[in-house]
PDB file of C-alpha atoms in Angstrom:
ATOM      1  CA  UNK A   1     -82.973  23.251-189.486  1.00  0.00           C
ATOM      2  CA  UNK A   2     -84.392  26.302-191.155  1.00  0.00           C
ATOM      3  CA  UNK A   3     -86.936  24.594-193.384  1.00  0.00           C
ATOM      4  CA  UNK A   4     -90.675  24.583-192.905  1.00  0.00           C
ATOM      5  CA  UNK A   5     -93.729  23.601-194.856  1.00  0.00           C
ATOM      6  CA  UNK A   6     -96.706  25.800-195.570  1.00  0.00           C
ATOM      7  CA  UNK A   7     -99.157  23.108-194.479  1.00  0.00           C
ATOM      8  CA  UNK A   8    -101.279  23.470-191.381  1.00  0.00           C
ATOM      9  CA  UNK A   9     -99.657  20.730-189.361  1.00  0.00           C
ATOM     10  CA  UNK A  10    -100.976  19.556-186.011  1.00  0.00           C
ATOM     11  CA  UNK A  11     -99.023  20.433-182.893  1.00  0.00           C
ATOM     12  CA  UNK A  12     -99.067  18.093-179.933  1.00  0.00           C
ATOM     13  CA  UNK A  13     -97.471  17.788-176.539  1.00  0.00           C
ATOM     14  CA  UNK A  14     -94.459  15.580-175.953  1.00  0.00           C
ATOM     15  CA  UNK A  15     -92.085  14.767-173.115  1.00  0.00           C
ATOM     16  CA  UNK A  16     -88.377  13.967-172.910  1.00  0.00           C
ATOM     17  CA  UNK A  17     -87.936  10.358-171.800  1.00  0.00           C
ATOM     18  CA  UNK A  18     -84.154   9.962-172.205  1.00  0.00           C
ATOM     19  CA  UNK A  19     -81.045  12.107-172.692  1.00  0.00           C
ATOM     20  CA  UNK A  20     -77.666  10.829-173.869  1.00  0.00           C
ATOM     21  CA  UNK A  21     -74.466  12.387-175.183  1.00  0.00           C
ATOM     22  CA  UNK A  22     -73.139  10.907-178.432  1.00  0.00           C
ATOM     23  CA  UNK A  23     -70.104  13.210-178.566  1.00  0.00           C
ATOM     24  CA  UNK A  24     -69.031  16.190-176.437  1.00  0.00           C
ATOM     25  CA  UNK A  25     -71.186  18.411-178.694  1.00  0.00           C
ATOM     26  CA  UNK A  26     -74.010  16.132-179.875  1.00  0.00           C
ATOM     27  CA  UNK A  27     -76.857  15.315-177.493  1.00  0.00           C
ATOM     28  CA  UNK A  28     -79.668  12.869-178.213  1.00  0.00           C
ATOM     29  CA  UNK A  29     -83.131  13.541-176.813  1.00  0.00           C
ATOM     30  CA  UNK A  30     -85.724  10.782-176.856  1.00  0.00           C
ATOM     31  CA  UNK A  31     -89.189  12.291-177.142  1.00  0.00           C
ATOM     32  CA  UNK A  32     -92.481  10.523-176.498  1.00  0.00           C
ATOM     33  CA  UNK A  33     -96.039  11.393-177.500  1.00  0.00           C
ATOM     34  CA  UNK A  34     -99.008   9.177-178.433  1.00  0.00           C
ATOM     35  CA  UNK A  35     -99.319  11.086-181.731  1.00  0.00           C
ATOM     36  CA  UNK A  36     -95.829   9.950-182.757  1.00  0.00           C
ATOM     37  CA  UNK A  37     -97.286   6.474-183.203  1.00  0.00           C
ATOM     38  CA  UNK A  38     -99.087   7.696-186.326  1.00  0.00           C
ATOM     39  CA  UNK A  39     -96.268   9.839-187.725  1.00  0.00           C
ATOM     40  CA  UNK A  40     -95.659   8.827-191.355  1.00  0.00           C
ATOM     41  CA  UNK A  41     -92.208   9.923-192.604  1.00  0.00           C
ATOM     42  CA  UNK A  42     -92.197  11.243-196.173  1.00  0.00           C
ATOM     43  CA  UNK A  43     -88.495  10.579-196.788  1.00  0.00           C
ATOM     44  CA  UNK A  44     -85.299   9.358-195.125  1.00  0.00           C
ATOM     45  CA  UNK A  45     -84.315  12.827-193.864  1.00  0.00           C
ATOM     46  CA  UNK A  46     -87.692  13.501-192.237  1.00  0.00           C
ATOM     47  CA  UNK A  47     -87.718  16.483-189.882  1.00  0.00           C
ATOM     48  CA  UNK A  48     -90.104  17.759-187.237  1.00  0.00           C
ATOM     49  CA  UNK A  49     -90.472  21.101-185.503  1.00  0.00           C
ATOM     50  CA  UNK A  50     -89.742  21.267-181.793  1.00  0.00           C
ATOM     51  CA  UNK A  51     -91.743  23.854-179.855  1.00  0.00           C
ATOM     52  CA  UNK A  52     -89.455  24.577-176.928  1.00  0.00           C
ATOM     53  CA  UNK A  53     -89.402  26.742-173.848  1.00  0.00           C
ATOM     54  CA  UNK A  54     -87.170  29.802-173.938  1.00  0.00           C
ATOM     55  CA  UNK A  55     -85.547  28.891-170.631  1.00  0.00           C
ATOM     56  CA  UNK A  56     -85.744  26.038-168.107  1.00  0.00           C
ATOM     57  CA  UNK A  57     -89.179  25.956-166.522  1.00  0.00           C
ATOM     58  CA  UNK A  58     -90.792  28.110-169.215  1.00  0.00           C
ATOM     59  CA  UNK A  59     -94.424  26.984-169.575  1.00  0.00           C
ATOM     60  CA  UNK A  60     -95.363  27.114-173.238  1.00  0.00           C
ATOM     61  CA  UNK A  61     -98.719  27.129-174.981  1.00  0.00           C
ATOM     62  CA  UNK A  62     -99.193  25.230-178.217  1.00  0.00           C
ATOM     63  CA  UNK A  63    -100.288  27.276-181.241  1.00  0.00           C
ATOM     64  CA  UNK A  64    -103.704  27.016-182.818  1.00  0.00           C
ATOM     65  CA  UNK A  65    -104.033  25.400-186.230  1.00  0.00           C
ATOM     66  CA  UNK A  66    -106.505  25.913-188.995  1.00  0.00           C
ATOM     67  CA  UNK A  67    -106.705  29.685-188.515  1.00  0.00           C
ATOM     68  CA  UNK A  68    -103.175  30.657-189.586  1.00  0.00           C
ATOM     69  CA  UNK A  69    -101.404  30.276-192.955  1.00  0.00           C
ATOM     70  CA  UNK A  70     -98.497  28.255-191.538  1.00  0.00           C
ATOM     71  CA  UNK A  71     -96.915  27.061-188.309  1.00  0.00           C
ATOM     72  CA  UNK A  72     -94.688  30.124-187.926  1.00  0.00           C
ATOM     73  CA  UNK A  73     -97.698  32.421-188.065  1.00  0.00           C
ATOM     74  CA  UNK A  74     -99.458  30.167-185.559  1.00  0.00           C
ATOM     75  CA  UNK A  75     -96.514  30.384-183.151  1.00  0.00           C
ATOM     76  CA  UNK A  76     -96.317  34.159-183.557  1.00  0.00           C
ATOM     77  CA  UNK A  77     -99.976  34.408-182.550  1.00  0.00           C
ATOM     78  CA  UNK A  78     -99.355  32.784-179.146  1.00  0.00           C
ATOM     79  CA  UNK A  79     -99.261  35.320-176.321  1.00  0.00           C
ATOM     80  CA  UNK A  80     -95.703  36.472-175.601  1.00  0.00           C
ATOM     81  CA  UNK A  81     -95.580  35.039-172.079  1.00  0.00           C
ATOM     82  CA  UNK A  82     -96.192  31.463-173.241  1.00  0.00           C
ATOM     83  CA  UNK A  83     -94.859  31.618-176.821  1.00  0.00           C
ATOM     84  CA  UNK A  84     -92.524  28.712-177.648  1.00  0.00           C
ATOM     85  CA  UNK A  85     -89.456  28.784-179.846  1.00  0.00           C
ATOM     86  CA  UNK A  86     -89.701  26.721-183.045  1.00  0.00           C
ATOM     87  CA  UNK A  87     -86.712  24.911-184.537  1.00  0.00           C
ATOM     88  CA  UNK A  88     -86.540  21.994-186.982  1.00  0.00           C
ATOM     89  CA  UNK A  89     -84.615  18.756-186.415  1.00  0.00           C
ATOM     90  CA  UNK A  90     -84.153  15.447-188.216  1.00  0.00           C
ATOM     91  CA  UNK A  91     -85.977  12.400-186.899  1.00  0.00           C
ATOM     92  CA  UNK A  92     -82.903  10.293-186.179  1.00  0.00           C
ATOM     93  CA  UNK A  93     -84.992   7.258-185.182  1.00  0.00           C
ATOM     94  CA  UNK A  94     -88.713   6.557-185.068  1.00  0.00           C
ATOM     95  CA  UNK A  95     -90.345   3.874-182.941  1.00  0.00           C
ATOM     96  CA  UNK A  96     -94.048   4.155-183.767  1.00  0.00           C
ATOM     97  CA  UNK A  97     -94.932   1.095-181.697  1.00  0.00           C
ATOM     98  CA  UNK A  98     -94.097   3.057-178.534  1.00  0.00           C
ATOM     99  CA  UNK A  99     -94.708   6.587-179.848  1.00  0.00           C
ATOM    100  CA  UNK A 100     -91.083   7.738-179.662  1.00  0.00           C
ATOM    101  CA  UNK A 101     -88.510   9.552-181.760  1.00  0.00           C
ATOM    102  CA  UNK A 102     -84.840  10.382-181.227  1.00  0.00           C
ATOM    103  CA  UNK A 103     -83.575  13.862-182.108  1.00  0.00           C
ATOM    104  CA  UNK A 104     -79.851  14.697-182.125  1.00  0.00           C
ATOM    105  CA  UNK A 105     -78.934  18.325-181.379  1.00  0.00           C
ATOM    106  CA  UNK A 106     -75.548  20.046-181.703  1.00  0.00           C
ATOM    107  CA  UNK A 107     -74.635  21.857-178.494  1.00  0.00           C
ATOM    108  CA  UNK A 108     -73.092  25.330-178.723  1.00  0.00           C
ATOM    109  CA  UNK A 109     -73.886  26.958-175.399  1.00  0.00           C
ATOM    110  CA  UNK A 110     -76.605  29.593-175.124  1.00  0.00           C
ATOM    111  CA  UNK A 111     -76.102  30.979-178.639  1.00  0.00           C
ATOM    112  CA  UNK A 112     -79.268  29.332-179.949  1.00  0.00           C
ATOM    113  CA  UNK A 113     -82.607  28.215-178.484  1.00  0.00           C
ATOM    114  CA  UNK A 114     -82.247  24.593-179.561  1.00  0.00           C
ATOM    115  CA  UNK A 115     -78.839  24.232-177.953  1.00  0.00           C
ATOM    116  CA  UNK A 116     -80.061  26.027-174.842  1.00  0.00           C
ATOM    117  CA  UNK A 117     -83.066  23.702-174.583  1.00  0.00           C
ATOM    118  CA  UNK A 118     -81.035  20.524-175.202  1.00  0.00           C
ATOM    119  CA  UNK A 119     -78.378  21.569-172.670  1.00  0.00           C
ATOM    120  CA  UNK A 120     -80.926  21.857-169.856  1.00  0.00           C
ATOM    121  CA  UNK A 121     -83.361  19.128-170.959  1.00  0.00           C
ATOM    122  CA  UNK A 122     -83.916  16.238-168.564  1.00  0.00           C
ATOM    123  CA  UNK A 123     -86.286  13.315-168.322  1.00  0.00           C
ATOM    124  CA  UNK A 124     -89.721  14.829-167.804  1.00  0.00           C
ATOM    125  CA  UNK A 125     -89.035  18.094-169.673  1.00  0.00           C
ATOM    126  CA  UNK A 126     -92.088  19.009-171.747  1.00  0.00           C
ATOM    127  CA  UNK A 127     -92.263  20.494-175.229  1.00  0.00           C
ATOM    128  CA  UNK A 128     -94.405  20.482-178.351  1.00  0.00           C
ATOM    129  CA  UNK A 129     -93.934  18.805-181.722  1.00  0.00           C
ATOM    130  CA  UNK A 130     -95.244  19.879-185.107  1.00  0.00           C
ATOM    131  CA  UNK A 131     -94.865  17.570-188.077  1.00  0.00           C
ATOM    132  CA  UNK A 132     -92.685  18.581-190.989  1.00  0.00           C
ATOM    133  CA  UNK A 133     -91.558  16.811-194.137  1.00  0.00           C
ATOM    134  CA  UNK A 134     -88.351  15.661-195.853  1.00  0.00           C
ATOM    135  CA  UNK A 135     -85.975  17.047-198.478  1.00  0.00           C
ATOM    136  CA  UNK A 136     -85.520  13.638-200.117  1.00  0.00           C
ATOM    137  CA  UNK A 137     -89.094  12.603-200.919  1.00  0.00           C
ATOM    138  CA  UNK A 138     -88.114   8.999-201.512  1.00  0.00           C
ATOM    139  CA  UNK A 139     -85.216   6.655-200.889  1.00  0.00           C
ATOM    140  CA  UNK A 140     -82.162   7.657-202.939  1.00  0.00           C
ATOM    141  CA  UNK A 141     -81.144   5.389-205.791  1.00  0.00           C
ATOM    142  CA  UNK A 142     -77.972   4.815-207.819  1.00  0.00           C
ATOM    143  CA  UNK A 143     -74.817   6.849-207.095  1.00  0.00           C
ATOM    144  CA  UNK A 144     -75.534   9.336-204.298  1.00  0.00           C
ATOM    145  CA  UNK A 145     -73.346  11.901-202.539  1.00  0.00           C
ATOM    146  CA  UNK A 146     -74.319  13.401-199.177  1.00  0.00           C
ATOM    147  CA  UNK A 147     -72.392  16.449-197.960  1.00  0.00           C
ATOM    148  CA  UNK A 148     -72.776  18.469-194.771  1.00  0.00           C
ATOM    149  CA  UNK A 149     -71.413  19.788-191.495  1.00  0.00           C
ATOM    150  CA  UNK A 150     -72.108  18.441-188.009  1.00  0.00           C
ATOM    151  CA  UNK A 151     -75.671  19.794-188.032  1.00  0.00           C
ATOM    152  CA  UNK A 152     -76.380  17.483-190.972  1.00  0.00           C
ATOM    153  CA  UNK A 153     -74.981  14.307-189.387  1.00  0.00           C
ATOM    154  CA  UNK A 154     -78.388  12.969-188.212  1.00  0.00           C
ATOM    155  CA  UNK A 155     -79.927  13.386-191.681  1.00  0.00           C
ATOM    156  CA  UNK A 156     -76.852  11.974-193.422  1.00  0.00           C
ATOM    157  CA  UNK A 157     -76.922   8.937-191.151  1.00  0.00           C
ATOM    158  CA  UNK A 158     -80.612   8.358-191.918  1.00  0.00           C
ATOM    159  CA  UNK A 159     -80.061   8.660-195.676  1.00  0.00           C
ATOM    160  CA  UNK A 160     -77.231   6.131-195.475  1.00  0.00           C
ATOM    161  CA  UNK A 161     -79.307   3.723-193.386  1.00  0.00           C
ATOM    162  CA  UNK A 162     -82.307   3.966-195.715  1.00  0.00           C
ATOM    163  CA  UNK A 163     -80.295   3.259-198.859  1.00  0.00           C
ATOM    164  CA  UNK A 164     -80.607  -0.216-200.337  1.00  0.00           C
ATOM    165  CA  UNK A 165     -77.801  -2.504-201.473  1.00  0.00           C
ATOM    166  CA  UNK A 166     -78.056  -1.253-205.056  1.00  0.00           C
ATOM    167  CA  UNK A 167     -77.302   2.335-203.987  1.00  0.00           C
ATOM    168  CA  UNK A 168     -73.732   3.602-203.682  1.00  0.00           C
ATOM    169  CA  UNK A 169     -73.492   6.383-201.113  1.00  0.00           C
ATOM    170  CA  UNK A 170     -70.446   8.559-200.481  1.00  0.00           C
ATOM    171  CA  UNK A 171     -70.518  10.941-197.512  1.00  0.00           C
ATOM    172  CA  UNK A 172     -68.404  14.072-197.021  1.00  0.00           C
ATOM    173  CA  UNK A 173     -68.823  15.433-193.502  1.00  0.00           C
ATOM    174  CA  UNK A 174     -67.154  18.410-191.810  1.00  0.00           C
ATOM    175  CA  UNK A 175     -66.906  18.771-188.038  1.00  0.00           C
ATOM    176  CA  UNK A 176     -65.215  21.312-185.821  1.00  0.00           C
ATOM    177  CA  UNK A 177     -62.904  18.713-184.285  1.00  0.00           C
ATOM    178  CA  UNK A 178     -62.176  15.000-184.389  1.00  0.00           C
ATOM    179  CA  UNK A 179     -64.166  14.591-181.160  1.00  0.00           C
ATOM    180  CA  UNK A 180     -67.341  15.426-183.117  1.00  0.00           C
ATOM    181  CA  UNK A 181     -66.980  12.535-185.566  1.00  0.00           C
ATOM    182  CA  UNK A 182     -69.760   9.920-185.557  1.00  0.00           C
ATOM    183  CA  UNK A 183     -68.718   7.215-188.054  1.00  0.00           C
ATOM    184  CA  UNK A 184     -71.411   5.993-190.412  1.00  0.00           C
ATOM    185  CA  UNK A 185     -71.190   2.270-189.745  1.00  0.00           C
ATOM    186  CA  UNK A 186     -73.227   1.208-192.767  1.00  0.00           C
ATOM    187  CA  UNK A 187     -71.544   3.578-195.241  1.00  0.00           C
ATOM    188  CA  UNK A 188     -68.433   2.075-196.811  1.00  0.00           C
ATOM    189  CA  UNK A 189     -67.354   5.333-198.477  1.00  0.00           C
ATOM    190  CA  UNK A 190     -67.046   8.318-196.159  1.00  0.00           C
ATOM    191  CA  UNK A 191     -64.720  11.297-195.838  1.00  0.00           C
ATOM    192  CA  UNK A 192     -64.522  13.186-192.549  1.00  0.00           C
ATOM    193  CA  UNK A 193     -62.698  16.518-192.354  1.00  0.00           C
ATOM    194  CA  UNK A 194     -62.199  18.989-189.502  1.00  0.00           C
ATOM    195  CA  UNK A 195     -62.165  22.781-189.861  1.00  0.00           C
ATOM    196  CA  UNK A 196     -60.628  23.781-186.516  1.00  0.00           C
ATOM    197  CA  UNK A 197     -60.783  27.573-186.256  1.00  0.00           C
ATOM    198  CA  UNK A 198     -61.535  28.071-189.965  1.00  0.00           C
ATOM    199  CA  UNK A 199     -64.869  29.357-191.232  1.00  0.00           C
ATOM    200  CA  UNK A 200     -67.576  26.662-191.184  1.00  0.00           C
ATOM    201  CA  UNK A 201     -67.799  24.940-194.553  1.00  0.00           C
ATOM    202  CA  UNK A 202     -64.206  25.635-195.584  1.00  0.00           C
ATOM    203  CA  UNK A 203     -62.978  22.072-195.069  1.00  0.00           C
ATOM    204  CA  UNK A 204     -66.165  20.611-196.559  1.00  0.00           C
ATOM    205  CA  UNK A 205     -65.792  22.624-199.764  1.00  0.00           C
ATOM    206  CA  UNK A 206     -62.094  21.776-200.043  1.00  0.00           C
ATOM    207  CA  UNK A 207     -62.895  18.065-199.640  1.00  0.00           C
ATOM    208  CA  UNK A 208     -65.511  18.178-202.403  1.00  0.00           C
ATOM    209  CA  UNK A 209     -63.117  20.082-204.682  1.00  0.00           C
ATOM    210  CA  UNK A 210     -60.439  17.456-204.117  1.00  0.00           C
ATOM    211  CA  UNK A 211     -62.766  14.494-204.632  1.00  0.00           C
ATOM    212  CA  UNK A 212     -63.304  12.522-207.823  1.00  0.00           C
ATOM    213  CA  UNK A 213     -66.984  13.198-208.438  1.00  0.00           C
ATOM    214  CA  UNK A 214     -68.334  10.369-210.628  1.00  0.00           C
ATOM    215  CA  UNK A 215     -69.767  11.328-214.017  1.00  0.00           C
ATOM    216  CA  UNK A 216     -72.786   9.088-213.469  1.00  0.00           C
ATOM    217  CA  UNK A 217     -73.822  10.653-210.164  1.00  0.00           C
ATOM    218  CA  UNK A 218     -77.579  10.360-209.700  1.00  0.00           C
ATOM    219  CA  UNK A 219     -78.218  12.593-206.700  1.00  0.00           C
ATOM    220  CA  UNK A 220     -76.402  14.998-204.392  1.00  0.00           C
ATOM    221  CA  UNK A 221     -77.692  16.137-200.997  1.00  0.00           C
ATOM    222  CA  UNK A 222     -75.948  19.152-199.403  1.00  0.00           C
ATOM    223  CA  UNK A 223     -76.963  20.722-196.073  1.00  0.00           C
ATOM    224  CA  UNK A 224     -75.253  22.807-193.405  1.00  0.00           C
ATOM    225  CA  UNK A 225     -74.130  26.419-193.068  1.00  0.00           C
ATOM    226  CA  UNK A 226     -75.973  28.443-195.711  1.00  0.00           C
ATOM    227  CA  UNK A 227     -73.035  30.094-197.499  1.00  0.00           C
ATOM    228  CA  UNK A 228     -71.034  26.853-197.511  1.00  0.00           C
ATOM    229  CA  UNK A 229     -73.942  24.916-198.984  1.00  0.00           C
ATOM    230  CA  UNK A 230     -74.289  27.499-201.770  1.00  0.00           C
ATOM    231  CA  UNK A 231     -70.551  27.309-202.499  1.00  0.00           C
ATOM    232  CA  UNK A 232     -70.607  23.505-202.751  1.00  0.00           C
ATOM    233  CA  UNK A 233     -73.593  23.631-205.079  1.00  0.00           C
ATOM    234  CA  UNK A 234     -71.943  26.276-207.315  1.00  0.00           C
ATOM    235  CA  UNK A 235     -68.807  24.142-207.550  1.00  0.00           C
ATOM    236  CA  UNK A 236     -70.693  20.963-208.432  1.00  0.00           C
ATOM    237  CA  UNK A 237     -72.793  22.682-211.094  1.00  0.00           C
ATOM    238  CA  UNK A 238     -70.228  25.083-212.525  1.00  0.00           C
ATOM    239  CA  UNK A 239     -67.022  23.056-212.338  1.00  0.00           C
ATOM    240  CA  UNK A 240     -68.171  19.436-212.226  1.00  0.00           C
ATOM    241  CA  UNK A 241     -71.155  19.633-214.544  1.00  0.00           C
ATOM    242  CA  UNK A 242     -73.669  18.090-212.143  1.00  0.00           C
ATOM    243  CA  UNK A 243     -77.181  18.956-213.384  1.00  0.00           C
ATOM    244  CA  UNK A 244     -78.847  21.349-210.889  1.00  0.00           C
ATOM    245  CA  UNK A 245     -81.972  19.187-210.797  1.00  0.00           C
ATOM    246  CA  UNK A 246     -79.944  16.380-209.229  1.00  0.00           C
ATOM    247  CA  UNK A 247     -78.839  18.501-206.255  1.00  0.00           C
ATOM    248  CA  UNK A 248     -81.000  18.747-203.130  1.00  0.00           C
ATOM    249  CA  UNK A 249     -79.769  21.446-200.765  1.00  0.00           C
ATOM    250  CA  UNK A 250     -80.724  23.500-197.713  1.00  0.00           C
ATOM    251  CA  UNK A 251     -79.028  26.060-195.477  1.00  0.00           C
ATOM    252  CA  UNK A 252     -79.697  24.653-192.021  1.00  0.00           C
ATOM    253  CA  UNK A 253     -78.135  27.700-190.362  1.00  0.00           C
ATOM    254  CA  UNK A 254     -76.320  30.944-191.175  1.00  0.00           C
ATOM    255  CA  UNK A 255     -73.021  32.109-189.706  1.00  0.00           C
ATOM    256  CA  UNK A 256     -73.555  35.159-187.515  1.00  0.00           C
ATOM    257  CA  UNK A 257     -77.199  34.359-186.762  1.00  0.00           C
ATOM    258  CA  UNK A 258     -78.735  32.516-183.845  1.00  0.00           C
ATOM    259  CA  UNK A 259     -78.588  28.779-184.442  1.00  0.00           C
ATOM    260  CA  UNK A 260     -81.001  26.090-183.343  1.00  0.00           C
TER     261      UNK A 260
END
């Protein structure tokens, strides 16, 4: 997730306590830290920054806070030998009573530090956590559409789970293959599409174009590959007349650049 806040957030040490594979390309890490007991999510798609080693066995140092303008500057100030890699991920589940969170990470080999870390992570692997924020600053209400690729599945699932009975949620989700699908059990209206070898976002955009977007839509949330997210937003605003203020969007990653 490429988003960050400008706040001076605390960084604290955490440890991997469980690893499980949800699909061939989605791995769940359970992370534990006493400080996670006091984490207060600001919205359903809450995200945190993981401060990870660059390779298995890499001993990282946590950045200082209070002397740098933001967390990225704080990380950059760590000496090169012990500097962690920072990437942002959705809090898929939070168990404050035991100081744990679950984070789901898409695996794509060694092409990104997050995937590399998740591939080698085992019980006992250490890392750091810095608190983030959320794109939705409250629970969605009314008629809501959530659109994204596989990197957005954890956030989409949380938004669906946090919606009350008076909220109608429709999800449009693109994955590379059918093996990547993780059905949203509590979402009655969901469209899953696969892109195969096509450019990421192609199938997602086609699905939105083909859908009957309701005139009374209250909110749209779109996240995934940056160019695809921009294309979906342009279509909804320019061709469907959705007011821009009702669309929350973020480019989690960019094709051709190192992914988390």
